[in-house]
Coordinates of C-alpha atoms in Angstrom, one line a residue:
X1 CA 50.5 109.3 98.8
X2 CA 53.2 110.0 97.0
X3 CA 56.5 109.8 98.9
X4 CA 60.5 109.5 97.7
X5 CA 62.0 106.7 99.3
X6 CA 65.2 105.2 99.9
X7 CA 64.9 101.8 99.3
X8 CA 69.0 100.8 100.3
X9 CA 72.0 102.5 100.7
X10 CA 73.6 103.9 97.7
X11 CA 71.1 104.3 95.7
X12 CA 69.0 106.9 93.9
X13 CA 65.3 107.5 95.6
X14 CA 62.7 106.4 93.9
X15 CA 59.2 108.0 94.1
X16 CA 56.5 105.6 95.7
X17 CA 52.5 105.3 95.7
X18 CA 52.5 103.9 99.0
X19 CA 49.5 104.2 102.5
X20 CA 49.8 107.3 104.7
X21 CA 51.0 107.0 108.3
X22 CA 48.6 106.7 111.3
X23 CA 49.5 108.7 114.1
X24 CA 51.0 106.3 117.5
X25 CA 49.6 108.9 121.0
X26 CA 51.6 111.7 121.6
X27 CA 52.2 112.3 118.2
X28 CA 50.6 114.5 114.8
X29 CA 49.9 113.8 111.2
X30 CA 50.8 116.7 108.3
X31 CA 49.8 117.5 105.3
X32 CA 53.5 118.3 104.0
X33 CA 53.7 121.6 102.7
X34 CA 57.9 121.8 102.0
X35 CA 60.6 119.3 103.5
X36 CA 64.0 121.2 104.3
X37 CA 67.2 119.0 102.6
X38 CA 70.4 118.9 104.8
X39 CA 73.5 117.3 104.5
X40 CA 72.8 114.6 106.9
X41 CA 70.1 113.4 104.1
X42 CA 72.9 112.4 102.6
X43 CA 74.9 111.3 105.1
X44 CA 71.8 108.7 105.5
X45 CA 71.9 107.9 101.6
X46 CA 75.6 106.0 102.1
X47 CA 74.0 105.0 105.8
X48 CA 77.5 107.0 107.9
X49 CA 74.8 109.3 109.3
X50 CA 74.6 109.2 113.7
X51 CA 70.9 108.3 113.2
X52 CA 70.2 104.4 111.1
X53 CA 67.0 104.4 109.6
X54 CA 64.7 100.7 108.2
X55 CA 65.3 100.4 104.6
X56 CA 62.9 101.8 102.1
X57 CA 62.3 105.4 103.7
X58 CA 61.3 109.2 103.0
X59 CA 64.8 111.1 103.7
X60 CA 63.8 114.6 105.2
X61 CA 64.2 116.1 108.6
X62 CA 62.5 118.6 108.2
X63 CA 58.7 120.2 107.1
X64 CA 56.3 122.9 107.3
X65 CA 52.3 121.7 107.3
X66 CA 49.0 121.2 108.6
X67 CA 47.9 119.0 110.9
X68 CA 45.6 116.9 109.2
X69 CA 45.4 113.7 112.3
X70 CA 45.9 113.5 116.2
X71 CA 47.4 110.5 118.1
X72 CA 45.8 109.5 121.0
X73 CA 47.0 112.4 124.4
X74 CA 48.0 115.6 121.5
X75 CA 47.0 118.5 123.6
X76 CA 47.7 122.1 122.5
X77 CA 46.8 121.2 119.0
X78 CA 44.3 121.9 116.8
X79 CA 43.2 119.8 112.7
X80 CA 43.9 122.8 110.2
X81 CA 47.3 123.9 112.6
X82 CA 50.3 125.1 110.2
X83 CA 53.1 123.8 111.9
X84 CA 57.0 123.4 111.6
X85 CA 58.3 120.1 113.1
X86 CA 61.0 117.7 112.8
X87 CA 60.5 115.1 111.5
X88 CA 61.9 111.5 110.2
X89 CA 60.3 111.3 106.6
X90 CA 60.0 115.0 105.3
X91 CA 60.2 113.3 101.2
X92 CA 56.1 112.4 101.6
X93 CA 52.5 113.8 101.4
X94 CA 51.9 112.7 104.8
X95 CA 54.5 112.3 107.6
X96 CA 54.1 111.9 111.4
X97 CA 55.5 114.0 113.8
X98 CA 55.6 114.5 118.1
X99 CA 53.1 116.8 119.0
X100 CA 55.8 118.3 121.2
X101 CA 58.6 119.1 117.9
X102 CA 55.4 121.1 115.9
X103 CA 55.9 124.7 116.6
X104 CA 53.0 127.3 114.7
X105 CA 54.3 128.9 111.7
X106 CA 54.8 132.8 112.0
X107 CA 51.6 134.3 110.0
X108 CA 52.8 135.3 106.8
X109 CA 56.4 132.9 106.4
X110 CA 56.3 131.1 103.4
X111 CA 55.9 127.1 104.2
X112 CA 59.7 127.4 102.2
X113 CA 61.0 129.5 104.6
X114 CA 58.9 128.2 107.8
X115 CA 60.5 124.5 106.0
X116 CA 64.0 126.0 106.3
X117 CA 64.4 127.2 109.5
X118 CA 64.4 124.4 111.9
X119 CA 67.4 122.4 111.5
X120 CA 70.2 125.2 110.3
X121 CA 69.4 128.8 111.9
X122 CA 67.4 125.9 115.3
X123 CA 71.2 124.5 115.0
X124 CA 73.2 128.2 114.6
X125 CA 70.8 129.9 118.3
X126 CA 70.8 126.1 120.1
X127 CA 75.0 125.4 119.4
X128 CA 76.1 129.6 120.2
X129 CA 73.1 130.6 122.7
X130 CA 72.0 127.7 124.8
X131 CA 75.3 125.7 124.6
X132 CA 78.5 128.5 123.7
X133 CA 76.9 131.1 125.7
X134 CA 78.4 133.5 123.5
X135 CA 78.4 137.0 124.6
X136 CA 78.0 140.4 123.3
X137 CA 82.2 141.7 121.4
X138 CA 82.5 137.8 121.4
X139 CA 85.3 137.0 118.3
X140 CA 83.4 134.4 116.3
X141 CA 84.7 132.6 113.1
X142 CA 81.5 130.2 111.2
X143 CA 83.0 127.6 108.6
X144 CA 81.6 126.4 105.7
X145 CA 79.6 130.0 106.1
X146 CA 78.3 130.1 103.1
X147 CA 75.4 126.5 103.3
X148 CA 72.4 126.6 104.4
X149 CA 74.2 125.7 108.0
X150 CA 76.6 128.5 107.9
X151 CA 75.2 131.5 106.7
X152 CA 72.7 131.4 109.6
X153 CA 75.5 131.0 112.2
X154 CA 76.5 133.3 110.6
X155 CA 73.1 136.0 110.7
X156 CA 72.7 134.7 114.5
X157 CA 76.6 135.7 115.7
X158 CA 76.0 139.5 114.5
X159 CA 72.1 139.2 115.8
X160 CA 73.3 137.8 118.7
X161 CA 76.7 141.1 119.3
X162 CA 79.4 138.4 118.2
X163 CA 82.2 140.2 115.5
X164 CA 82.2 136.9 112.9
X165 CA 84.7 136.0 110.2
X166 CA 82.2 134.6 108.2
X167 CA 85.7 131.7 106.0
X168 CA 84.1 130.2 103.0
X169 CA 85.4 129.0 99.1
X170 CA 85.5 131.9 96.4
X171 CA 83.5 135.9 96.5
X172 CA 81.2 134.6 94.7
X173 CA 80.1 133.1 98.5
X174 CA 82.0 135.2 100.9
X175 CA 79.7 138.2 98.9
X176 CA 76.5 136.3 100.6
X177 CA 77.5 136.3 103.5
X178 CA 78.7 139.9 103.9
X179 CA 75.3 140.4 103.7
X180 CA 74.0 138.2 106.1
X181 CA 76.4 140.3 108.5
X182 CA 80.0 139.2 108.3
X183 CA 81.7 141.7 109.5
X184 CA 85.8 140.2 108.2
X185 CA 84.9 138.0 105.0
X186 CA 88.1 134.7 105.0
X187 CA 88.0 133.2 102.0
X188 CA 89.3 129.4 102.6
X189 CA 91.3 128.9 99.1
X190 CA 93.7 131.4 98.3
X191 CA 94.2 132.9 102.0
X192 CA 95.8 131.2 105.6
X193 CA 93.0 131.3 108.3
X194 CA 94.6 131.0 111.2
X195 CA 97.1 134.1 109.8
X196 CA 93.8 136.4 109.5
X197 CA 92.4 134.5 112.1
X198 CA 95.1 135.2 114.8
X199 CA 96.1 139.3 113.2
X200 CA 92.4 139.9 114.0
X201 CA 93.6 138.9 118.5
X202 CA 91.8 135.2 117.6
X203 CA 89.2 133.3 118.6
X204 CA 86.5 133.4 121.5
X205 CA 84.1 131.4 119.6
X206 CA 84.1 128.6 117.0
X207 CA 81.5 127.6 114.8
X208 CA 83.1 124.6 112.3
X209 CA 80.9 122.7 109.2
X210 CA 83.3 121.4 107.2
X211 CA 86.1 119.4 109.8
X212 CA 89.3 118.9 108.5
X213 CA 91.6 121.0 108.1
X214 CA 89.8 124.0 108.8
X215 CA 89.1 122.4 112.4
X216 CA 92.4 122.9 113.4
X217 CA 93.6 125.7 111.5
X218 CA 91.0 127.0 113.5
X219 CA 91.6 125.5 116.6
X220 CA 95.5 127.1 116.8
X221 CA 93.7 130.1 116.7
X222 CA 92.0 129.5 120.2
X223 CA 92.0 133.2 122.6
X224 CA 92.1 131.7 126.1
X225 CA 89.1 129.9 127.1
X226 CA 88.1 129.6 123.4
X227 CA 84.7 126.9 123.1
X228 CA 84.9 125.5 119.2
X229 CA 81.5 123.6 118.0
X230 CA 81.9 120.9 115.8
X231 CA 78.7 120.9 114.6
X232 CA 79.8 119.1 110.8
X233 CA 82.3 117.4 108.0
X234 CA 81.2 118.6 105.2
X235 CA 85.3 118.1 103.9
X236 CA 84.9 114.3 104.7
X237 CA 87.7 114.7 107.1
X238 CA 86.4 114.0 111.2
X239 CA 89.1 115.6 112.9
X240 CA 91.2 114.4 116.2
X241 CA 91.4 117.4 119.4
X242 CA 95.0 117.5 121.3
X243 CA 93.4 117.3 124.9
X244 CA 97.7 119.2 125.6
X245 CA 95.7 121.8 123.8
X246 CA 92.6 122.1 125.5
X247 CA 94.3 122.4 129.0
X248 CA 97.0 125.1 127.5
X249 CA 94.5 127.3 126.8
X250 CA 91.2 126.6 128.7
X251 CA 90.2 125.7 125.9
X252 CA 85.4 123.8 125.5
X253 CA 84.5 121.8 122.9
X254 CA 81.3 121.2 122.4
X255 CA 79.6 117.7 121.0
X256 CA 76.2 118.9 119.3
X257 CA 73.7 116.9 117.1
X258 CA 70.4 118.8 116.8
X259 CA 68.8 114.6 117.1
X260 CA 70.5 114.1 121.1
X261 CA 67.4 117.8 121.6
X262 CA 64.4 115.6 119.7
X263 CA 64.6 112.5 122.6
X264 CA 66.7 113.7 125.9
X265 CA 65.2 117.7 125.2
X266 CA 62.4 118.9 123.3
X267 CA 61.7 121.5 125.0
X268 CA 64.8 123.1 123.8
X269 CA 64.6 122.8 120.6
X270 CA 61.2 124.1 120.1
X271 CA 62.1 127.1 122.6
X272 CA 65.1 127.4 120.8
X273 CA 62.1 127.6 117.7
X274 CA 59.5 129.3 119.7
X275 CA 62.6 132.3 120.0
X276 CA 63.1 132.7 115.9
X277 CA 60.2 132.6 114.6
X278 CA 59.9 135.6 116.7
X279 CA 63.0 137.1 115.4
X280 CA 62.1 136.5 112.6
X281 CA 58.2 138.6 112.3
X282 CA 60.2 141.4 114.6
X283 CA 62.3 141.5 110.7
X284 CA 66.0 140.2 112.2
X285 CA 66.2 136.8 110.6
X286 CA 65.5 136.6 106.7
X287 CA 66.4 132.8 105.5
X288 CA 68.1 132.3 102.8
X289 CA 66.2 130.0 100.1
X290 CA 68.9 128.9 97.2
X291 CA 67.0 126.1 95.4
X292 CA 63.3 125.0 95.4
X293 CA 62.0 121.6 93.6
X294 CA 59.4 119.8 92.9
X295 CA 59.3 115.8 95.5
X296 CA 60.2 113.9 92.2
X297 CA 63.2 116.4 92.2
X298 CA 64.5 115.4 95.3
X299 CA 67.8 113.5 94.3
X300 CA 68.4 116.7 92.5
X301 CA 68.8 118.5 95.4
X302 CA 70.8 116.2 97.1
X303 CA 72.4 116.7 94.5
X304 CA 73.6 120.5 95.1
X305 CA 74.4 119.1 98.7
X306 CA 76.4 116.7 97.8
X307 CA 78.5 119.0 95.0
X308 CA 78.4 122.0 97.9
X309 CA 76.6 123.8 95.3
X310 CA 73.3 124.9 96.7
X311 CA 74.5 128.5 98.7
X312 CA 72.0 129.2 102.1
X313 CA 68.9 125.8 102.1
X314 CA 67.2 123.3 99.0
X315 CA 64.0 122.9 100.0
X316 CA 61.4 120.2 98.3
X317 CA 58.0 122.2 97.8
X318 CA 55.3 119.0 98.2
X319 CA 52.0 120.6 98.7

């Protein structure tokens, strides 16, 4: 099979011909149709992600594919089933997946859409619903609101009944967030985040994919009892959280890494994805895939994420 693999840190991916993997007990092998790329993949290239890969290794953590083979003990799945799954090496013609993390893809959903749902929509849904327990009428700030993950937070936040402030760079990106349902648009290059948020009455929930100065401004814009979700650090600066301000305002900072749920609570992820697919089937969610590339151009997809030029999801079409 063909696979785009990383052989050494800080190098470009190479297109390799290797043997297809064999599923272990509890696993299935998928014939990959499409693989979603995420900012985490760019961190894997640098060796800076929480989870370290043994090289050489393919990147890509989410796919849509057809069940091709089943490991011992797998129940509820059969060869030929079309599923979305969180995986370890998705940039390949075949990959392995934990059967517990395979969710049937809705009829009529494109491979690109199904592959792009799990990390972006799943992160936002689990963060806002399961962790922050956001309620209708609360005010939500989303930083990096036109990115692959941030845009889903805008959409899900609005679906959950929040008043959504979308923070992004420039009118073009903010227009994308507006179409996703944002109530207020905040240009991070020309406007003062704290001034705007306090002017609206302060924040109840912060969904921050940027870090750095944007986190600091959002933190200082929180109302009593607000919840803050540090989702990622696209700015390259990991913020420090002053515990004294947590105390004074009764704030809660909630860490969330989707990879930990794969090991410790896979049922939370599969349950979330089932709900998200149901919303898609009802016409309540519209995934925004901005770029679709062939397998041999996966490196160009990573460049779109590194340069923060993608608006929405970047997907590699394989099968």
